[in-house]
mmCIF file of C-alpha atoms and ligand atoms in Angstrom:
data_model
loop_
_atom_site.group_PDB
_atom_site.id
_atom_site.type_symbol
_atom_site.label_atom_id
_atom_site.label_comp_id
_atom_site.label_asym_id
_atom_site.label_seq_id
_atom_site.Cartn_x
_atom_site.Cartn_y
_atom_site.Cartn_z
ATOM 1 C CA MET A 213 39.129 96.427 213.597
ATOM 2 C CA PRO A 214 37.054 92.882 214.668
ATOM 3 C CA ARG A 215 36.764 91.475 211.004
ATOM 4 C CA PRO A 216 33.243 91.424 209.668
ATOM 5 C CA ALA A 217 31.356 88.383 209.603
ATOM 6 C CA LYS A 218 31.836 86.508 206.195
ATOM 7 C CA PRO A 219 27.993 86.949 204.887
ATOM 8 C CA LYS A 220 26.266 83.054 204.088
ATOM 9 C CA THR A 221 27.005 80.575 201.275
ATOM 10 C CA THR A 222 24.134 81.257 198.677
ATOM 11 C CA THR A 223 24.118 80.638 195.077
ATOM 12 C CA PRO A 224 25.788 83.916 193.542
ATOM 13 C CA SER A 225 23.395 86.085 191.422
ATOM 14 C CA ALA A 226 24.826 88.017 188.695
ATOM 15 C CA LYS A 227 23.050 91.628 189.542
ATOM 16 C CA PRO A 228 23.248 94.124 186.276
ATOM 17 C CA LEU A 229 26.014 96.230 187.267
ATOM 18 C CA GLU A 230 24.095 99.743 187.722
ATOM 19 C CA ASN A 231 27.098 102.091 186.108
ATOM 20 C CA PRO A 232 29.798 99.877 184.237
ATOM 21 C CA GLN A 233 30.267 102.917 181.987
ATOM 22 C CA ALA A 234 30.617 105.335 184.879
ATOM 23 C CA LEU A 235 33.046 102.458 186.000
ATOM 24 C CA GLN A 236 34.702 101.703 183.283
ATOM 25 C CA ASN A 237 35.764 105.431 182.932
ATOM 26 C CA ALA A 238 36.219 105.380 186.684
ATOM 27 C CA LEU A 239 38.902 103.278 186.376
ATOM 28 C CA LEU A 240 40.504 104.251 182.913
ATOM 29 C CA ALA A 241 40.329 108.064 184.154
ATOM 30 C CA TRP A 242 42.545 106.770 187.480
ATOM 31 C CA TYR A 243 44.938 104.167 186.039
ATOM 32 C CA ALA A 244 46.433 106.672 183.103
ATOM 33 C CA GLN A 245 46.961 108.925 186.518
ATOM 34 C CA ASN A 246 48.359 105.894 188.472
ATOM 35 C CA ALA A 247 49.826 103.780 186.154
ATOM 36 C CA ARG A 248 52.898 102.672 186.747
ATOM 37 C CA PRO A 249 55.172 102.140 184.329
ATOM 38 C CA LEU A 250 56.446 98.696 184.852
ATOM 39 C CA PRO A 251 58.658 97.132 182.599
ATOM 40 C CA TRP A 252 56.184 94.735 180.156
ATOM 41 C CA ARG A 253 53.865 97.925 180.032
ATOM 42 C CA THR A 254 56.370 99.872 178.695
ATOM 43 C CA THR A 255 56.021 97.613 175.312
ATOM 44 C CA THR A 256 54.066 95.825 173.366
ATOM 45 C CA LEU A 257 56.171 93.391 171.951
ATOM 46 C CA PRO A 258 54.881 90.549 173.044
ATOM 47 C CA TYR A 259 57.710 88.897 173.772
ATOM 48 C CA PRO A 260 58.707 90.466 177.392
ATOM 49 C CA ILE A 261 55.150 90.755 178.070
ATOM 50 C CA TRP A 262 54.541 86.716 177.646
ATOM 51 C CA LEU A 263 57.711 86.396 179.723
ATOM 52 C CA ALA A 264 55.820 88.446 182.588
ATOM 53 C CA GLU A 265 52.925 86.549 182.270
ATOM 54 C CA ILE A 266 54.499 83.330 183.408
ATOM 55 C CA MET A 267 56.466 84.792 185.593
ATOM 56 C CA LEU A 268 53.638 86.965 187.243
ATOM 57 C CA GLN A 269 51.507 83.705 187.742
ATOM 58 C CA GLN A 270 52.094 83.028 192.216
ATOM 59 C CA THR A 271 54.948 85.654 192.424
ATOM 60 C CA THR A 272 54.589 89.316 193.349
ATOM 61 C CA VAL A 273 55.566 92.159 190.671
ATOM 62 C CA ALA A 274 58.557 93.624 192.983
ATOM 63 C CA ALA A 275 60.291 89.505 192.768
ATOM 64 C CA VAL A 276 59.613 89.378 189.259
ATOM 65 C CA ILE A 277 61.700 92.526 188.309
ATOM 66 C CA PRO A 278 64.896 91.757 188.481
ATOM 67 C CA TYR A 279 63.903 87.772 186.461
ATOM 68 C CA HIS A 280 62.364 89.605 183.998
ATOM 69 C CA ALA A 281 65.547 91.713 183.450
ATOM 70 C CA ARG A 282 67.665 88.825 183.600
ATOM 71 C CA PHE A 283 66.716 86.936 181.118
ATOM 72 C CA LEU A 284 65.594 89.583 178.599
ATOM 73 C CA ALA A 285 69.401 90.013 178.776
ATOM 74 C CA ARG A 286 69.970 86.128 178.091
ATOM 75 C CA PHE A 287 67.698 85.767 175.800
ATOM 76 C CA PRO A 288 66.663 88.352 173.783
ATOM 77 C CA ASN A 289 64.445 87.042 171.974
ATOM 78 C CA LEU A 290 62.254 84.364 170.405
ATOM 79 C CA GLN A 291 65.033 82.619 168.927
ATOM 80 C CA SER A 292 67.359 82.624 171.781
ATOM 81 C CA LEU A 293 65.127 81.373 174.388
ATOM 82 C CA ALA A 294 64.147 78.707 171.675
ATOM 83 C CA GLU A 295 67.263 77.861 171.329
ATOM 84 C CA ALA A 296 69.587 77.572 174.634
ATOM 85 C CA PRO A 297 69.575 74.130 177.011
ATOM 86 C CA ILE A 298 66.532 73.776 179.584
ATOM 87 C CA ASP A 299 69.524 74.013 181.771
ATOM 88 C CA ASP A 300 70.158 77.940 181.086
ATOM 89 C CA VAL A 301 66.646 78.329 181.497
ATOM 90 C CA LEU A 302 66.175 77.057 184.555
ATOM 91 C CA HIS A 303 69.927 78.184 185.552
ATOM 92 C CA LEU A 304 67.851 81.201 185.253
ATOM 93 C CA TRP A 305 64.959 80.554 187.389
ATOM 94 C CA GLN A 306 66.225 79.803 190.159
ATOM 95 C CA GLY A 307 64.783 80.783 192.985
ATOM 96 C CA LEU A 308 60.777 81.741 191.033
ATOM 97 C CA GLY A 309 59.698 78.592 192.652
ATOM 98 C CA TYR A 310 57.064 76.162 190.157
ATOM 99 C CA TYR A 311 59.481 75.351 188.444
ATOM 100 C CA ARG A 312 57.166 73.985 185.759
ATOM 101 C CA ARG A 313 55.907 77.055 184.406
ATOM 102 C CA ALA A 314 60.161 77.061 183.679
ATOM 103 C CA HIS A 315 59.785 74.068 180.906
ATOM 104 C CA LEU A 316 56.675 75.166 179.245
ATOM 105 C CA LEU A 317 58.232 78.446 178.437
ATOM 106 C CA HIS A 318 60.924 76.808 176.677
ATOM 107 C CA ARG A 319 59.036 74.759 175.256
ATOM 108 C CA CYS A 320 55.992 77.067 173.818
ATOM 109 C CA ALA A 321 59.500 78.992 172.676
ATOM 110 C CA GLN A 322 60.150 75.866 171.055
ATOM 111 C CA THR A 323 57.079 75.608 169.663
ATOM 112 C CA LEU A 324 56.517 78.902 168.180
ATOM 113 C CA TRP A 325 59.881 79.372 167.072
ATOM 114 C CA GLN A 326 59.674 75.798 164.940
ATOM 115 C CA ALA A 327 56.557 77.158 163.907
ATOM 116 C CA GLY A 328 57.854 80.562 161.832
ATOM 117 C CA GLY A 329 57.799 82.508 165.239
ATOM 118 C CA VAL A 330 54.589 84.562 164.641
ATOM 119 C CA TRP A 331 52.624 85.077 167.483
ATOM 120 C CA PRO A 332 48.894 84.556 167.026
ATOM 121 C CA THR A 333 46.799 87.810 168.367
ATOM 122 C CA THR A 334 44.231 85.719 169.840
ATOM 123 C CA PRO A 335 42.706 83.830 172.583
ATOM 124 C CA GLU A 336 41.930 81.340 170.742
ATOM 125 C CA GLY A 337 44.779 81.215 169.406
ATOM 126 C CA LEU A 338 47.537 81.629 172.326
ATOM 127 C CA GLN A 339 45.831 79.055 174.681
ATOM 128 C CA LYS A 340 46.760 75.933 171.796
ATOM 129 C CA LEU A 341 50.566 76.842 173.028
ATOM 130 C CA PRO A 342 52.391 75.039 175.614
ATOM 131 C CA GLY A 343 52.039 77.087 178.717
ATOM 132 C CA PHE A 344 48.787 78.959 178.099
ATOM 133 C CA GLY A 345 46.045 79.304 180.186
ATOM 134 C CA ALA A 346 42.144 81.034 179.681
ATOM 135 C CA TYR A 347 44.226 83.836 181.747
ATOM 136 C CA THR A 348 47.577 84.277 179.830
ATOM 137 C CA ALA A 349 45.677 84.331 176.829
ATOM 138 C CA GLY A 350 43.411 87.238 178.164
ATOM 139 C CA ALA A 351 46.643 89.175 178.840
ATOM 140 C CA VAL A 352 49.127 88.923 176.457
ATOM 141 C CA ALA A 353 45.990 88.920 173.515
ATOM 142 C CA SER A 354 44.959 92.750 175.784
ATOM 143 C CA CYS A 355 47.818 93.881 176.016
ATOM 144 C CA ALA A 356 50.654 93.015 172.907
ATOM 145 C CA PHE A 357 47.854 92.806 170.304
ATOM 146 C CA ASN A 358 45.400 95.011 171.453
ATOM 147 C CA THR A 359 43.086 91.972 170.861
ATOM 148 C CA PRO A 360 39.678 92.690 173.113
ATOM 149 C CA ALA A 361 40.063 89.517 175.665
ATOM 150 C CA LEU A 362 39.644 89.512 179.012
ATOM 151 C CA ALA A 363 42.145 88.444 181.486
ATOM 152 C CA ILE A 364 40.931 87.230 184.694
ATOM 153 C CA ASP A 365 43.187 85.527 187.370
ATOM 154 C CA GLY A 366 42.619 85.777 191.627
ATOM 155 C CA ASN A 367 43.160 89.004 191.857
ATOM 156 C CA VAL A 368 40.882 90.122 188.916
ATOM 157 C CA VAL A 369 38.282 87.759 191.163
ATOM 158 C CA ARG A 370 38.534 89.691 194.247
ATOM 159 C CA VAL A 371 37.998 92.772 193.165
ATOM 160 C CA ILE A 372 34.845 91.596 190.571
ATOM 161 C CA SER A 373 33.666 89.766 193.986
ATOM 162 C CA ARG A 374 33.485 92.974 196.262
ATOM 163 C CA LEU A 375 32.601 95.318 193.615
ATOM 164 C CA MET A 376 28.947 92.368 193.789
ATOM 165 C CA ALA A 377 29.471 91.647 197.297
ATOM 166 C CA CYS A 378 29.731 87.743 195.977
ATOM 167 C CA PRO A 379 27.566 85.679 197.709
ATOM 168 C CA ALA A 380 29.762 82.238 196.984
ATOM 169 C CA THR A 381 32.782 80.987 196.136
ATOM 170 C CA VAL A 382 33.967 81.952 193.207
ATOM 171 C CA THR A 383 36.377 81.399 190.509
ATOM 172 C CA PRO A 384 37.505 83.421 187.071
ATOM 173 C CA ALA A 385 36.095 80.944 185.224
ATOM 174 C CA HIS A 386 32.675 81.536 187.113
ATOM 175 C CA PRO A 387 29.964 83.320 184.913
ATOM 176 C CA ALA A 388 28.731 85.772 187.407
ATOM 177 C CA ILE A 389 32.272 86.628 187.418
ATOM 178 C CA ILE A 390 32.557 86.721 183.616
ATOM 179 C CA ALA A 391 29.324 88.353 182.607
ATOM 180 C CA THR A 392 30.769 91.863 185.102
ATOM 181 C CA THR A 393 34.185 91.666 183.857
ATOM 182 C CA GLN A 394 32.850 91.439 179.709
ATOM 183 C CA ALA A 395 29.646 94.270 181.006
ATOM 184 C CA LEU A 396 33.303 96.413 182.328
ATOM 185 C CA ALA A 397 34.946 96.354 179.640
ATOM 186 C CA ASN A 398 32.926 97.398 177.041
ATOM 187 C CA SER A 399 34.550 98.809 174.150
ATOM 188 C CA ALA A 400 36.581 99.731 175.988
ATOM 189 C CA PRO A 401 40.600 99.925 174.945
ATOM 190 C CA PRO A 402 42.355 96.596 175.870
ATOM 191 C CA ARG A 403 45.225 97.008 176.564
ATOM 192 C CA ALA A 404 43.574 99.411 179.331
ATOM 193 C CA PHE A 405 41.421 97.612 180.401
ATOM 194 C CA THR A 406 43.413 95.046 181.190
ATOM 195 C CA ASN A 407 46.031 96.912 182.870
ATOM 196 C CA ALA A 408 43.891 98.912 184.645
ATOM 197 C CA LEU A 409 42.097 95.829 186.679
ATOM 198 C CA MET A 410 45.180 94.482 187.289
ATOM 199 C CA GLU A 411 46.735 97.630 188.825
ATOM 200 C CA LEU A 412 43.875 98.632 190.693
ATOM 201 C CA GLY A 413 44.118 94.492 191.963
ATOM 202 C CA SER A 414 47.139 94.828 193.004
ATOM 203 C CA GLN A 415 47.403 98.410 194.073
ATOM 204 C CA ILE A 416 43.443 99.736 195.545
ATOM 205 C CA CYS A 417 41.254 96.267 196.022
ATOM 206 C CA THR A 418 44.084 94.253 197.206
ATOM 207 C CA SER A 419 44.026 91.304 199.425
ATOM 208 C CA LYS A 420 44.483 92.296 203.521
ATOM 209 C CA SER A 421 44.219 96.284 203.638
ATOM 210 C CA PRO A 422 41.793 97.664 200.544
ATOM 211 C CA LYS A 423 42.274 101.161 200.106
ATOM 212 C CA CYS A 424 38.404 101.639 199.644
ATOM 213 C CA LEU A 425 39.036 106.029 199.713
ATOM 214 C CA LEU A 426 41.270 106.022 197.530
ATOM 215 C CA CYS A 427 39.557 103.881 194.801
ATOM 216 C CA PRO A 428 37.575 105.116 191.790
ATOM 217 C CA TRP A 429 35.016 102.422 192.615
ATOM 218 C CA GLN A 430 33.861 103.589 195.792
ATOM 219 C CA ASN A 431 30.515 104.784 194.997
ATOM 220 C CA GLN A 432 29.090 101.961 193.063
ATOM 221 C CA CYS A 433 31.544 98.686 195.254
ATOM 222 C CA LYS A 434 28.608 97.160 197.160
ATOM 223 C CA ALA A 435 31.255 95.235 199.842
ATOM 224 C CA PHE A 436 32.812 98.656 200.700
ATOM 225 C CA ALA A 437 28.502 99.704 201.018
ATOM 226 C CA GLN A 438 27.925 97.324 203.461
ATOM 227 C CA GLY A 439 31.687 97.623 205.194
ATOM 228 C CA THR A 440 33.015 94.137 204.614
ATOM 229 C CA PRO A 441 34.902 94.540 201.664
ATOM 230 C CA THR A 442 37.316 91.819 203.048
ATOM 231 C CA ALA A 443 34.627 89.769 204.268
ATOM 232 C CA TYR A 444 34.712 88.791 199.683
ATOM 233 C CA PRO A 445 36.068 86.957 197.734
ATOM 234 C CA ILE A 446 34.437 84.331 200.133
ATOM 235 C CA LYS A 447 36.899 81.360 199.964
ATOM 236 C CA PRO A 448 36.711 77.818 200.650
ATOM 237 C CA ALA A 449 37.243 75.759 203.735
ATOM 238 C CA LYS A 450 41.044 75.557 203.334
ATOM 239 C CA PRO A 451 42.354 72.094 203.812
ATOM 240 C CA THR A 452 45.157 71.077 205.961
ATOM 241 C CA ARG A 453 48.633 71.445 204.675
ATOM 242 C CA PRO A 454 49.911 68.105 205.380
ATOM 243 C CA THR A 455 53.601 67.588 207.343
ATOM 244 C CA LYS A 456 56.340 65.274 204.994
ATOM 245 C CA HIS A 457 59.488 63.638 206.246
ATOM 246 C CA GLY A 458 62.868 62.870 204.597
ATOM 247 C CA VAL A 459 66.451 62.902 204.383
ATOM 248 C CA ALA A 460 68.804 64.738 202.664
ATOM 249 C CA TYR A 461 71.975 63.201 202.316
ATOM 250 C CA VAL A 462 74.971 66.223 201.481
ATOM 251 C CA LEU A 463 77.637 63.527 200.320
ATOM 252 C CA ARG A 464 81.361 64.711 199.128
ATOM 253 C CA ASP A 465 84.600 63.436 197.278
ATOM 254 C CA GLU A 466 87.631 64.199 198.952
ATOM 255 C CA THR A 467 88.075 67.182 197.110
ATOM 256 C CA GLY A 468 84.741 69.040 198.410
ATOM 257 C CA ASN A 469 83.347 68.050 194.811
ATOM 258 C CA LEU A 470 79.372 67.147 195.020
ATOM 259 C CA TRP A 471 77.183 63.831 194.617
ATOM 260 C CA LEU A 472 73.749 65.231 192.803
ATOM 261 C CA GLN A 473 71.617 63.833 191.148
ATOM 262 C CA GLN A 474 68.963 65.392 188.597
ATOM 263 C CA ARG A 475 64.870 64.854 188.778
ATOM 264 C CA PRO A 476 62.584 64.407 186.236
ATOM 265 C CA THR A 477 61.261 66.337 184.256
ATOM 266 C CA GLU A 478 57.596 66.009 184.936
ATOM 267 C CA GLY A 479 56.402 67.058 187.719
ATOM 268 C CA LEU A 480 57.913 69.256 191.317
ATOM 269 C CA LEU A 481 60.951 70.977 190.821
ATOM 270 C CA GLY A 482 61.340 69.297 187.447
ATOM 271 C CA GLY A 483 64.824 69.011 185.733
ATOM 272 C CA LEU A 484 66.316 70.355 189.042
ATOM 273 C CA TRP A 485 69.479 68.397 190.947
ATOM 274 C CA GLU A 486 69.438 67.881 194.355
ATOM 275 C CA THR A 487 71.406 65.891 197.147
ATOM 276 C CA PRO A 488 70.642 61.829 197.096
ATOM 277 C CA HIS A 489 67.605 61.747 199.891
ATOM 278 C CA THR A 490 64.824 59.115 200.956
ATOM 279 C CA GLY A 491 62.445 60.587 198.774
ATOM 280 C CA TRP A 492 59.622 62.690 201.245
ATOM 281 C CA GLU A 493 56.249 59.929 201.196
ATOM 282 C CA ALA A 494 57.214 58.236 204.351
ATOM 283 C CA ASN A 495 59.628 59.130 207.509
ATOM 284 C CA THR A 496 63.822 57.988 207.251
ATOM 285 C CA PRO A 497 63.176 54.714 205.141
ATOM 286 C CA ALA A 498 65.980 52.569 205.676
ATOM 287 C CA LEU A 499 68.695 53.140 203.015
ATOM 288 C CA SER A 500 71.264 50.236 201.464
ATOM 289 C CA THR A 501 72.937 52.419 198.916
ATOM 290 C CA LEU A 502 73.261 55.285 201.308
ATOM 291 C CA PRO A 503 76.918 55.539 203.677
ATOM 292 C CA GLU A 504 75.624 54.386 207.359
ATOM 293 C CA ASP A 505 78.428 56.675 208.912
ATOM 294 C CA TYR A 506 77.624 60.243 208.398
ATOM 295 C CA THR A 507 77.130 64.099 210.681
ATOM 296 C CA GLU A 508 74.032 64.903 210.972
ATOM 297 C CA ALA A 509 73.732 68.764 210.345
ATOM 298 C CA GLY A 510 70.269 69.947 210.824
ATOM 299 C CA HIS A 511 67.530 69.992 209.728
ATOM 300 C CA ILE A 512 65.493 72.338 207.096
ATOM 301 C CA THR A 513 61.941 72.867 206.650
ATOM 302 C CA HIS A 514 60.096 74.329 203.307
ATOM 303 C CA VAL A 515 56.465 75.067 202.431
ATOM 304 C CA PHE A 516 55.329 74.258 199.421
ATOM 305 C CA THR A 517 51.823 75.227 198.169
ATOM 306 C CA HIS A 518 50.639 71.736 199.199
ATOM 307 C CA PHE A 519 52.566 70.098 201.773
ATOM 308 C CA THR A 520 55.399 71.692 204.457
ATOM 309 C CA LEU A 521 58.709 68.935 203.895
ATOM 310 C CA VAL A 522 60.706 68.740 207.204
ATOM 311 C CA LEU A 523 64.186 67.290 205.471
ATOM 312 C CA ASP A 524 66.800 66.331 207.860
ATOM 313 C CA VAL A 525 70.308 66.813 206.572
ATOM 314 C CA ARG A 526 73.340 64.410 206.613
ATOM 315 C CA CYS A 527 76.758 65.224 205.565
ATOM 316 C CA ALA A 528 78.742 61.685 203.985
ATOM 317 C CA SER A 529 82.326 60.806 202.803
ATOM 318 C CA VAL A 530 82.856 59.151 199.680
ATOM 319 C CA LYS A 531 85.795 57.734 197.679
ATOM 320 C CA THR A 532 83.865 58.808 193.994
ATOM 321 C CA ILE A 533 81.528 60.368 192.432
ATOM 322 C CA PRO A 534 80.467 58.835 188.781
ATOM 323 C CA ALA A 535 80.768 61.347 186.644
ATOM 324 C CA ALA A 536 77.279 62.210 185.584
ATOM 325 C CA HIS A 537 77.338 63.059 188.874
ATOM 326 C CA ARG A 538 80.247 64.982 190.071
ATOM 327 C CA PHE A 539 79.847 68.829 190.823
ATOM 328 C CA ALA A 540 82.591 70.937 192.488
ATOM 329 C CA PRO A 541 80.632 73.818 194.517
ATOM 330 C CA GLU A 542 81.536 76.568 192.580
ATOM 331 C CA ASN A 543 79.992 75.103 189.015
ATOM 332 C CA LEU A 544 76.726 73.976 190.397
ATOM 333 C CA PRO A 545 73.386 72.303 188.060
ATOM 334 C CA PRO A 546 70.353 73.852 188.324
ATOM 335 C CA LEU A 547 69.136 73.770 192.104
ATOM 336 C CA SER A 548 65.849 74.333 193.697
ATOM 337 C CA THR A 549 65.587 77.111 196.933
ATOM 338 C CA LEU A 550 64.923 73.954 199.038
ATOM 339 C CA MET A 551 67.831 71.933 197.744
ATOM 340 C CA LYS A 552 70.138 75.176 198.655
ATOM 341 C CA LYS A 553 68.882 75.873 202.105
ATOM 342 C CA THR A 554 70.379 71.789 202.224
ATOM 343 C CA LEU A 555 73.024 72.648 200.791
ATOM 344 C CA ARG A 556 74.127 75.140 202.876
ATOM 345 C CA CYS A 557 71.894 73.974 205.542
ATOM 346 C CA ALA A 558 75.129 71.591 205.506
ATOM 347 C CA GLY A 559 77.921 74.340 204.911
ATOM 348 C CA VAL A 560 78.073 74.485 200.967
ATOM 349 C CA THR A 561 77.849 78.003 200.309
ATOM 350 C CA VAL A 562 75.173 78.582 197.328
HETATM 351 FE FE1 SF4 B 275 37.317 97.096 196.515
HETATM 352 FE FE2 SF4 B 275 36.764 98.974 198.156
HETATM 353 FE FE3 SF4 B 275 37.586 99.403 195.750
HETATM 354 FE FE4 SF4 B 275 35.303 97.588 196.700
HETATM 355 S S1 SF4 B 275 35.747 100.499 197.182
HETATM 356 S S2 SF4 B 275 36.830 97.523 194.906
HETATM 357 S S3 SF4 B 275 36.871 96.843 198.537
HETATM 358 S S4 SF4 B 275 38.794 98.959 196.794
#
């Protein structure tokens, strides 16, 4: 079916909903029948709920479930996470991506534990902790403590902008989105409302194929009435994603140990380990400190949010590897998916 034409971009009107109470009732009734028993929903403890909310940023529920279980098994409470070395946390985070989240998670656990281990119960109090923005604070306050608070992320923006047929680009901080979500939440049980709205966004009002015929909001939804649900939310023009190039060197000594170096804690893939490389900013700059005698192993492509990276992978032998950089292949430090791809390209099993 051809995609319907997008409406013109104008200032969004925040026309009040015709009957927000009916929408709230329909949503809560639908949720009571359709809620998935996700591990972080069957508890009201803040620790597992917070852990899930951090992991779910930019990541699907299906991907998060096994990580969440492994984290709780290894770090069952705030104290165990606060007292763990960051490398242990990064080890468990490997493959989940957006590693800054792991650093903030660890820093938050340490901050909270050092302050006595008592969680703030309001969004304002939670937002003083590392890694808490407005969404995470609203989600933890409402889901763990049943505090009235809005948790508006991209999924909620999608549902609300369709419900309103919002005729412009909107963000979670847009007054029209906040006012409408507030009107819908009015006096509802906070925990149930937050979870129900998230569930509607992930199960029914999905990005590409909304299941409008199953939706409890169908009779008041303006985008459905227009026949154009996927035209909303109106997206800003996407910047093109540049491609960067680099060369990675997989260096091994005679016994097969690998040469790895740790990235700075702050920034992309912070604190993870990697092979020596040329940097990603220019096309294969000349190197004086790396071996000239190498074999080409191939190249890998990795897509980051803001750029695509193409890495040529070269293998070389070195006589000795400094102790701080020497790792046996069966005992590697935390690595990103990019580095695992790099090592696999060079024939290392990771
Ligand atoms: Fe989303 Fe369709 Fe429901 Fe509207 S009717 S809220 S577009 S699923």
